[in-house]
Structures are given as structure tokens and as C-alpha cells.
């Protein structure tokens, strides 16, 4: 699976859009981009995933660049409950989901 | 039912004890996973069961013994653990053993070995 690079930490004001970047420059054509988050002392929570096209669901939007070497997770109106560690994972859709170090997002009141 | 249920939520055990962690899901998922998470670190994969057969063992010490009695249940048997095995143990499941549908994680069992 391709490696990902994420900023260690980010802050975002409550009510604003939180944009979390992820670099995956070695991604191959059949690898998906997944985003999970983990709120303190809970299990990770699946947010969204995509292959080539941008995706949106009730939680977030995922923007994947045309060359697929990077992506951005967008939380449109961040709330305090969005404070968590966010993991970007690139995977062939197989059984082995490997977590990197993630981005610690803090929502500021 | 859209949850993965893990019991117990907390466990304290001595180094000579034998204990088991239990994980249950009723979503019809055919792949189930055990992860270990140390404080301030990302989860690390331990075992994968696909259609009730062990498909991945990430070189986990034999003091951890997984078991999948049926498609809804996953156990992790613990014996002769060390204090460094203290961690949050997470169970997850997915639909067909393919991550493209996303994994559903339980809330974990926080294990302390004394």
C-alpha cells in the first residue's frame, strides 16, 4: 500500500470549514483513498473514501487531485465534536488497513 | 444493528492469568479484525479473519490467540501477557474482507497487565 503524509496537527475555528490535506504521491491506479477519524478513547470511525472522483456524504467531502497524488478531506462546518485524530489511508481495498500517524485536528471555540 | 460490540470495556489481569476479549457484530460482515493501539500511537493490525478463517497474522506473539467460532463472533484469548501488552484492543469488521466498503470499529477493550 502507498505511504501517506499528513500534517501532525491543525486547528480550525468552530463553524468554519476544516480542510485536511494528505499526500500520497506513490498511489497506484487501483488504490482507494480512505479517511477515518478517532475521537479520544473511541474506536476509529469511517468517514469517506474515493478512487478517482470527488465524493461527498453526510459527514464530509473528499477532493482528489487529477493526478491522484494528493487529496483533501473537507468538514464543511466544523463543530467541537469534530476534534479528533484524522487518518488518511491508501489501500487496494484489501483486508489490510494500515494506519499512519494521522492529523490531530482541534476545533477552537 | 450497525455496531461492533466489544466486551469487556476494561480488563485488568495479572501476568499469569488467562482471559478472553470478545467481539460481536450482526451486520453480516464476513471479515473481522483485531488491532492493538498503544497510547498516542495509531492502531496496529494484529489478525484478520475472512469467512471465519485466519487470513493474516501480523507476527503476533503466541500469547495472543485469536478464535472465530462463527461469522458474528471473534475472540482474542490472552495468556501469560507482559506489562508492555497493556493497550487498547480494537475489533473491527467489514463486509467482504475488502476495505472498499469501510471498516466498522468497536469502542475497544482497555487492557492493563499488572
PDB file of C-alpha atoms in Angstrom:
ATOM      1  CA  UNK A   1       0.000   0.000   0.000  1.00  0.00           C
ATOM      2  CA  UNK A   2       1.186   3.521  -0.769  1.00  0.00           C
ATOM      3  CA  UNK A   3       2.518   5.700   2.018  1.00  0.00           C
ATOM      4  CA  UNK A   4       0.684   8.853   3.081  1.00  0.00           C
ATOM      5  CA  UNK A   5       1.957  12.124   4.555  1.00  0.00           C
ATOM      6  CA  UNK A   6      -0.272  14.284   6.747  1.00  0.00           C
ATOM      7  CA  UNK A   7       0.428  17.327   8.924  1.00  0.00           C
ATOM      8  CA  UNK A   8       0.875  16.369  12.553  1.00  0.00           C
ATOM      9  CA  UNK A   9      -1.695  18.833  13.837  1.00  0.00           C
ATOM     10  CA  UNK A  10      -4.130  21.532  12.704  1.00  0.00           C
ATOM     11  CA  UNK A  11      -6.506  23.987  14.322  1.00  0.00           C
ATOM     12  CA  UNK A  12      -9.801  25.193  12.898  1.00  0.00           C
ATOM     13  CA  UNK A  13     -12.342  27.704  14.225  1.00  0.00           C
ATOM     14  CA  UNK A  14     -15.755  26.340  15.104  1.00  0.00           C
ATOM     15  CA  UNK A  15     -18.239  26.854  12.281  1.00  0.00           C
ATOM     16  CA  UNK A  16     -15.564  27.169   9.617  1.00  0.00           C
ATOM     17  CA  UNK A  17     -14.624  24.552   7.049  1.00  0.00           C
ATOM     18  CA  UNK A  18     -11.788  22.259   8.109  1.00  0.00           C
ATOM     19  CA  UNK A  19      -9.557  21.232   5.213  1.00  0.00           C
ATOM     20  CA  UNK A  20      -7.248  18.318   5.978  1.00  0.00           C
ATOM     21  CA  UNK A  21      -4.582  17.563   3.356  1.00  0.00           C
ATOM     22  CA  UNK A  22      -2.993  14.226   2.575  1.00  0.00           C
ATOM     23  CA  UNK A  23      -0.126  13.483   0.233  1.00  0.00           C
ATOM     24  CA  UNK A  24       0.024  10.053  -1.407  1.00  0.00           C
ATOM     25  CA  UNK A  25       2.399  10.583  -4.303  1.00  0.00           C
ATOM     26  CA  UNK A  26       3.134   6.866  -4.814  1.00  0.00           C
ATOM     27  CA  UNK A  27      -0.509   5.822  -5.122  1.00  0.00           C
ATOM     28  CA  UNK A  28      -1.234   3.239  -7.800  1.00  0.00           C
ATOM     29  CA  UNK A  29      -4.192   3.187 -10.133  1.00  0.00           C
ATOM     30  CA  UNK A  30      -6.254   0.682  -8.163  1.00  0.00           C
ATOM     31  CA  UNK A  31      -5.703   2.080  -4.698  1.00  0.00           C
ATOM     32  CA  UNK A  32      -8.504   3.831  -2.861  1.00  0.00           C
ATOM     33  CA  UNK A  33      -8.124   6.815  -0.536  1.00  0.00           C
ATOM     34  CA  UNK A  34      -9.863   6.317   2.810  1.00  0.00           C
ATOM     35  CA  UNK A  35     -10.414   8.697   5.675  1.00  0.00           C
ATOM     36  CA  UNK A  36     -11.106   7.636   9.229  1.00  0.00           C
ATOM     37  CA  UNK A  37     -11.156   9.603  12.429  1.00  0.00           C
ATOM     38  CA  UNK A  38     -10.645   8.643  16.041  1.00  0.00           C
ATOM     39  CA  UNK A  39     -12.129  10.642  18.852  1.00  0.00           C
ATOM     40  CA  UNK A  40     -10.260  10.253  22.121  1.00  0.00           C
ATOM     41  CA  UNK A  41     -10.503   6.732  23.591  1.00  0.00           C
ATOM     42  CA  UNK A  42     -13.002   5.537  20.997  1.00  0.00           C
ATOM     43  CA  UNK A  43     -12.603   3.209  18.028  1.00  0.00           C
ATOM     44  CA  UNK A  44     -11.825   4.748  14.632  1.00  0.00           C
ATOM     45  CA  UNK A  45     -14.812   5.852  12.599  1.00  0.00           C
ATOM     46  CA  UNK A  46     -15.035   5.534   8.830  1.00  0.00           C
ATOM     47  CA  UNK A  47     -15.694   8.898   7.170  1.00  0.00           C
ATOM     48  CA  UNK A  48     -15.425   8.576   3.411  1.00  0.00           C
ATOM     49  CA  UNK A  49     -13.413   7.010   0.619  1.00  0.00           C
ATOM     50  CA  UNK A  50     -12.792   7.531  -3.083  1.00  0.00           C
ATOM     51  CA  UNK A  51     -10.859   6.237  -6.073  1.00  0.00           C
ATOM     52  CA  UNK A  52     -10.690   8.997  -8.693  1.00  0.00           C
ATOM     53  CA  UNK A  53     -13.749  11.193  -8.415  1.00  0.00           C
ATOM     54  CA  UNK A  54     -14.611  13.625  -5.687  1.00  0.00           C
ATOM     55  CA  UNK A  55     -17.018  12.213  -3.138  1.00  0.00           C
ATOM     56  CA  UNK A  56     -19.476  13.720  -0.669  1.00  0.00           C
ATOM     57  CA  UNK A  57     -21.559  12.196   2.075  1.00  0.00           C
ATOM     58  CA  UNK A  58     -23.366  13.468   5.144  1.00  0.00           C
ATOM     59  CA  UNK A  59     -20.133  13.790   7.095  1.00  0.00           C
ATOM     60  CA  UNK A  60     -17.603  15.234   4.683  1.00  0.00           C
ATOM     61  CA  UNK A  61     -16.331  15.808   1.171  1.00  0.00           C
ATOM     62  CA  UNK A  62     -13.259  14.235  -0.374  1.00  0.00           C
ATOM     63  CA  UNK A  63     -11.382  16.064  -3.102  1.00  0.00           C
ATOM     64  CA  UNK A  64      -8.809  14.011  -5.014  1.00  0.00           C
ATOM     65  CA  UNK A  65      -6.436  15.789  -7.381  1.00  0.00           C
ATOM     66  CA  UNK A  66      -6.471  14.784 -11.025  1.00  0.00           C
ATOM     67  CA  UNK A  67      -3.060  13.106 -10.755  1.00  0.00           C
ATOM     68  CA  UNK A  68      -4.312  11.361  -7.573  1.00  0.00           C
ATOM     69  CA  UNK A  69      -1.135  12.255  -5.712  1.00  0.00           C
ATOM     70  CA  UNK A  70      -2.932  14.173  -3.012  1.00  0.00           C
ATOM     71  CA  UNK A  71      -6.361  14.621  -1.500  1.00  0.00           C
ATOM     72  CA  UNK A  72      -8.214  16.881   0.909  1.00  0.00           C
ATOM     73  CA  UNK A  73     -10.889  15.966   3.408  1.00  0.00           C
ATOM     74  CA  UNK A  74     -13.330  18.804   3.980  1.00  0.00           C
ATOM     75  CA  UNK A  75     -15.558  19.085   7.044  1.00  0.00           C
ATOM     76  CA  UNK A  76     -17.868  21.893   5.881  1.00  0.00           C
ATOM     77  CA  UNK A  77     -18.946  23.361   9.235  1.00  0.00           C
ATOM     78  CA  UNK A  78     -16.655  22.128  11.969  1.00  0.00           C
ATOM     79  CA  UNK A  79     -18.045  21.638  15.462  1.00  0.00           C
ATOM     80  CA  UNK A  80     -16.275  20.925  18.744  1.00  0.00           C
ATOM     81  CA  UNK A  81     -17.254  17.267  18.334  1.00  0.00           C
ATOM     82  CA  UNK A  82     -15.050  17.083  15.241  1.00  0.00           C
ATOM     83  CA  UNK A  83     -11.929  17.354  17.412  1.00  0.00           C
ATOM     84  CA  UNK A  84     -10.151  14.062  16.702  1.00  0.00           C
ATOM     85  CA  UNK A  85      -7.204  12.400  15.001  1.00  0.00           C
ATOM     86  CA  UNK A  86      -7.883  12.062  11.267  1.00  0.00           C
ATOM     87  CA  UNK A  87      -6.224   9.250   9.324  1.00  0.00           C
ATOM     88  CA  UNK A  88      -5.726   9.221   5.564  1.00  0.00           C
ATOM     89  CA  UNK A  89      -5.138   5.677   4.331  1.00  0.00           C
ATOM     90  CA  UNK A  90      -4.373   4.440   0.831  1.00  0.00           C
ATOM     91  CA  UNK A  91      -5.336   0.855   0.175  1.00  0.00           C
ATOM     92  CA  UNK A  92      -6.168  -1.584  -2.597  1.00  0.00           C
ATOM     93  CA  UNK A  93      -9.451  -2.354  -0.895  1.00  0.00           C
ATOM     94  CA  UNK A  94      -7.931  -5.494   0.560  1.00  0.00           C
ATOM     95  CA  UNK A  95      -8.002  -6.800   4.076  1.00  0.00           C
ATOM     96  CA  UNK A  96      -5.032  -4.895   5.373  1.00  0.00           C
ATOM     97  CA  UNK A  97      -5.952  -1.382   6.521  1.00  0.00           C
ATOM     98  CA  UNK A  98      -2.740   0.198   7.817  1.00  0.00           C
ATOM     99  CA  UNK A  99      -2.946   3.414   9.830  1.00  0.00           C
ATOM    100  CA  UNK A 100      -0.326   6.167   9.636  1.00  0.00           C
ATOM    101  CA  UNK A 101       0.237   8.774  12.318  1.00  0.00           C
ATOM    102  CA  UNK A 102      -2.680  10.997  11.203  1.00  0.00           C
ATOM    103  CA  UNK A 103      -3.524  14.670  11.822  1.00  0.00           C
ATOM    104  CA  UNK A 104      -4.693  15.826  15.208  1.00  0.00           C
ATOM    105  CA  UNK A 105      -7.468  18.337  14.445  1.00  0.00           C
ATOM    106  CA  UNK A 106      -8.511  20.709  17.202  1.00  0.00           C
ATOM    107  CA  UNK A 107     -11.654  22.783  16.751  1.00  0.00           C
ATOM    108  CA  UNK A 108     -11.336  26.107  18.549  1.00  0.00           C
ATOM    109  CA  UNK A 109     -14.491  27.669  20.053  1.00  0.00           C
TER     110      UNK A 109
ATOM    111  CA  UNK B   1     -27.793  -3.314  14.115  1.00  0.00           C
ATOM    112  CA  UNK B   2     -24.830  -1.319  12.821  1.00  0.00           C
ATOM    113  CA  UNK B   3     -22.400  -1.810  15.665  1.00  0.00           C
ATOM    114  CA  UNK B   4     -19.424  -3.843  16.681  1.00  0.00           C
ATOM    115  CA  UNK B   5     -19.722  -4.693  20.361  1.00  0.00           C
ATOM    116  CA  UNK B   6     -16.646  -5.416  22.437  1.00  0.00           C
ATOM    117  CA  UNK B   7     -16.611  -6.818  25.950  1.00  0.00           C
ATOM    118  CA  UNK B   8     -15.338  -6.160  28.495  1.00  0.00           C
ATOM    119  CA  UNK B   9     -14.661  -2.426  28.150  1.00  0.00           C
ATOM    120  CA  UNK B  10     -11.899  -2.577  30.753  1.00  0.00           C
ATOM    121  CA  UNK B  11      -9.784  -5.511  31.911  1.00  0.00           C
ATOM    122  CA  UNK B  12      -7.011  -5.769  34.476  1.00  0.00           C
ATOM    123  CA  UNK B  13      -5.112  -9.035  34.513  1.00  0.00           C
ATOM    124  CA  UNK B  14      -2.018 -10.482  36.109  1.00  0.00           C
ATOM    125  CA  UNK B  15       0.837 -11.879  34.084  1.00  0.00           C
ATOM    126  CA  UNK B  16      -0.141 -15.455  34.951  1.00  0.00           C
ATOM    127  CA  UNK B  17      -3.831 -15.046  34.186  1.00  0.00           C
ATOM    128  CA  UNK B  18      -5.809 -16.319  31.229  1.00  0.00           C
ATOM    129  CA  UNK B  19      -8.532 -14.041  29.923  1.00  0.00           C
ATOM    130  CA  UNK B  20     -10.502 -13.523  26.722  1.00  0.00           C
ATOM    131  CA  UNK B  21     -11.736 -10.494  24.817  1.00  0.00           C
ATOM    132  CA  UNK B  22     -14.967 -10.808  22.914  1.00  0.00           C
ATOM    133  CA  UNK B  23     -16.190  -9.048  19.785  1.00  0.00           C
ATOM    134  CA  UNK B  24     -19.607  -9.406  18.178  1.00  0.00           C
ATOM    135  CA  UNK B  25     -21.308  -7.992  15.091  1.00  0.00           C
ATOM    136  CA  UNK B  26     -24.646  -8.709  13.454  1.00  0.00           C
ATOM    137  CA  UNK B  27     -24.213  -6.788  10.220  1.00  0.00           C
ATOM    138  CA  UNK B  28     -23.480  -9.852   8.092  1.00  0.00           C
ATOM    139  CA  UNK B  29     -19.849  -8.802   7.743  1.00  0.00           C
ATOM    140  CA  UNK B  30     -17.615 -11.691   6.734  1.00  0.00           C
ATOM    141  CA  UNK B  31     -14.246 -10.197   7.700  1.00  0.00           C
ATOM    142  CA  UNK B  32     -13.211  -9.389  11.251  1.00  0.00           C
ATOM    143  CA  UNK B  33     -10.044  -7.853  12.624  1.00  0.00           C
ATOM    144  CA  UNK B  34      -8.081  -7.329  15.808  1.00  0.00           C
ATOM    145  CA  UNK B  35      -5.998  -4.180  16.235  1.00  0.00           C
ATOM    146  CA  UNK B  36      -3.784  -3.089  19.125  1.00  0.00           C
ATOM    147  CA  UNK B  37      -3.336   0.579  19.995  1.00  0.00           C
ATOM    148  CA  UNK B  38      -0.792   1.968  22.424  1.00  0.00           C
ATOM    149  CA  UNK B  39      -1.258   5.438  23.882  1.00  0.00           C
ATOM    150  CA  UNK B  40      -0.772   8.266  21.360  1.00  0.00           C
ATOM    151  CA  UNK B  41       0.003   5.783  18.560  1.00  0.00           C
ATOM    152  CA  UNK B  42      -2.100   4.647  15.578  1.00  0.00           C
ATOM    153  CA  UNK B  43      -3.854   1.271  15.658  1.00  0.00           C
ATOM    154  CA  UNK B  44      -1.699  -1.671  14.566  1.00  0.00           C
ATOM    155  CA  UNK B  45      -3.184  -4.673  12.799  1.00  0.00           C
ATOM    156  CA  UNK B  46      -2.821  -7.987  14.623  1.00  0.00           C
ATOM    157  CA  UNK B  47      -5.114 -10.537  12.959  1.00  0.00           C
ATOM    158  CA  UNK B  48      -7.591 -10.777  10.090  1.00  0.00           C
ATOM    159  CA  UNK B  49     -10.309 -13.387   9.757  1.00  0.00           C
ATOM    160  CA  UNK B  50     -12.038 -13.746   6.413  1.00  0.00           C
ATOM    161  CA  UNK B  51     -15.032 -16.077   6.170  1.00  0.00           C
ATOM    162  CA  UNK B  52     -14.110 -17.462   9.605  1.00  0.00           C
ATOM    163  CA  UNK B  53     -10.611 -18.455   8.517  1.00  0.00           C
ATOM    164  CA  UNK B  54      -7.457 -16.749   9.755  1.00  0.00           C
ATOM    165  CA  UNK B  55      -6.017 -14.971   6.726  1.00  0.00           C
ATOM    166  CA  UNK B  56      -3.464 -12.596   8.247  1.00  0.00           C
ATOM    167  CA  UNK B  57      -1.329 -12.895  11.383  1.00  0.00           C
ATOM    168  CA  UNK B  58       0.995  -9.923  11.674  1.00  0.00           C
ATOM    169  CA  UNK B  59       3.685 -11.919  13.505  1.00  0.00           C
ATOM    170  CA  UNK B  60       1.823 -11.583  16.774  1.00  0.00           C
ATOM    171  CA  UNK B  61       3.329 -13.439  19.795  1.00  0.00           C
ATOM    172  CA  UNK B  62       1.635 -16.732  20.623  1.00  0.00           C
ATOM    173  CA  UNK B  63       0.446 -15.396  23.984  1.00  0.00           C
ATOM    174  CA  UNK B  64      -2.314 -13.811  21.872  1.00  0.00           C
ATOM    175  CA  UNK B  65      -4.586 -16.460  20.372  1.00  0.00           C
ATOM    176  CA  UNK B  66      -7.500 -15.462  18.123  1.00  0.00           C
ATOM    177  CA  UNK B  67     -10.593 -17.520  17.522  1.00  0.00           C
ATOM    178  CA  UNK B  68     -13.566 -17.061  15.213  1.00  0.00           C
ATOM    179  CA  UNK B  69     -16.310 -19.509  16.299  1.00  0.00           C
ATOM    180  CA  UNK B  70     -18.811 -18.168  13.752  1.00  0.00           C
ATOM    181  CA  UNK B  71     -19.286 -15.293  11.357  1.00  0.00           C
ATOM    182  CA  UNK B  72     -20.616 -12.978  14.070  1.00  0.00           C
ATOM    183  CA  UNK B  73     -18.152 -13.611  16.845  1.00  0.00           C
ATOM    184  CA  UNK B  74     -14.429 -13.027  17.294  1.00  0.00           C
ATOM    185  CA  UNK B  75     -12.446 -13.787  20.416  1.00  0.00           C
ATOM    186  CA  UNK B  76      -8.921 -12.954  21.489  1.00  0.00           C
ATOM    187  CA  UNK B  77      -7.538 -15.310  24.129  1.00  0.00           C
ATOM    188  CA  UNK B  78      -4.805 -13.893  26.340  1.00  0.00           C
ATOM    189  CA  UNK B  79      -2.272 -15.886  28.331  1.00  0.00           C
ATOM    190  CA  UNK B  80       0.963 -15.004  30.107  1.00  0.00           C
ATOM    191  CA  UNK B  81       0.897 -11.399  28.959  1.00  0.00           C
ATOM    192  CA  UNK B  82       3.552  -8.823  29.794  1.00  0.00           C
ATOM    193  CA  UNK B  83       3.015  -5.306  31.144  1.00  0.00           C
ATOM    194  CA  UNK B  84       4.014  -3.924  27.732  1.00  0.00           C
ATOM    195  CA  UNK B  85       0.928  -5.634  26.277  1.00  0.00           C
ATOM    196  CA  UNK B  86      -1.211  -3.083  28.096  1.00  0.00           C
ATOM    197  CA  UNK B  87      -3.103  -1.237  25.361  1.00  0.00           C
ATOM    198  CA  UNK B  88      -6.482  -0.576  23.792  1.00  0.00           C
ATOM    199  CA  UNK B  89      -7.569  -3.631  21.797  1.00  0.00           C
ATOM    200  CA  UNK B  90      -9.895  -2.801  18.946  1.00  0.00           C
ATOM    201  CA  UNK B  91     -12.094  -5.139  16.960  1.00  0.00           C
ATOM    202  CA  UNK B  92     -13.404  -4.236  13.516  1.00  0.00           C
ATOM    203  CA  UNK B  93     -15.482  -5.833  10.789  1.00  0.00           C
ATOM    204  CA  UNK B  94     -16.079  -5.242   7.095  1.00  0.00           C
ATOM    205  CA  UNK B  95     -18.461  -6.590   4.514  1.00  0.00           C
ATOM    206  CA  UNK B  96     -16.462  -8.914   2.307  1.00  0.00           C
ATOM    207  CA  UNK B  97     -12.889  -8.675   3.610  1.00  0.00           C
ATOM    208  CA  UNK B  98     -12.495  -5.795   1.191  1.00  0.00           C
ATOM    209  CA  UNK B  99     -11.813  -2.444   2.724  1.00  0.00           C
ATOM    210  CA  UNK B 100     -13.589  -0.583  -0.058  1.00  0.00           C
ATOM    211  CA  UNK B 101     -16.762  -0.576   1.998  1.00  0.00           C
ATOM    212  CA  UNK B 102     -15.067   0.750   5.093  1.00  0.00           C
ATOM    213  CA  UNK B 103     -14.467  -0.896   8.394  1.00  0.00           C
ATOM    214  CA  UNK B 104     -16.737  -0.647  11.434  1.00  0.00           C
ATOM    215  CA  UNK B 105     -14.790  -0.493  14.666  1.00  0.00           C
ATOM    216  CA  UNK B 106     -15.856  -1.285  18.192  1.00  0.00           C
ATOM    217  CA  UNK B 107     -15.052   1.006  21.111  1.00  0.00           C
ATOM    218  CA  UNK B 108     -12.294  -1.276  22.285  1.00  0.00           C
ATOM    219  CA  UNK B 109     -11.198  -3.091  25.423  1.00  0.00           C
ATOM    220  CA  UNK B 110      -8.680  -1.217  27.536  1.00  0.00           C
ATOM    221  CA  UNK B 111      -6.330  -3.876  28.888  1.00  0.00           C
ATOM    222  CA  UNK B 112      -3.948  -3.363  31.794  1.00  0.00           C
ATOM    223  CA  UNK B 113      -1.444  -6.104  32.619  1.00  0.00           C
ATOM    224  CA  UNK B 114      -0.045  -5.951  36.132  1.00  0.00           C
TER     225      UNK B 114
END
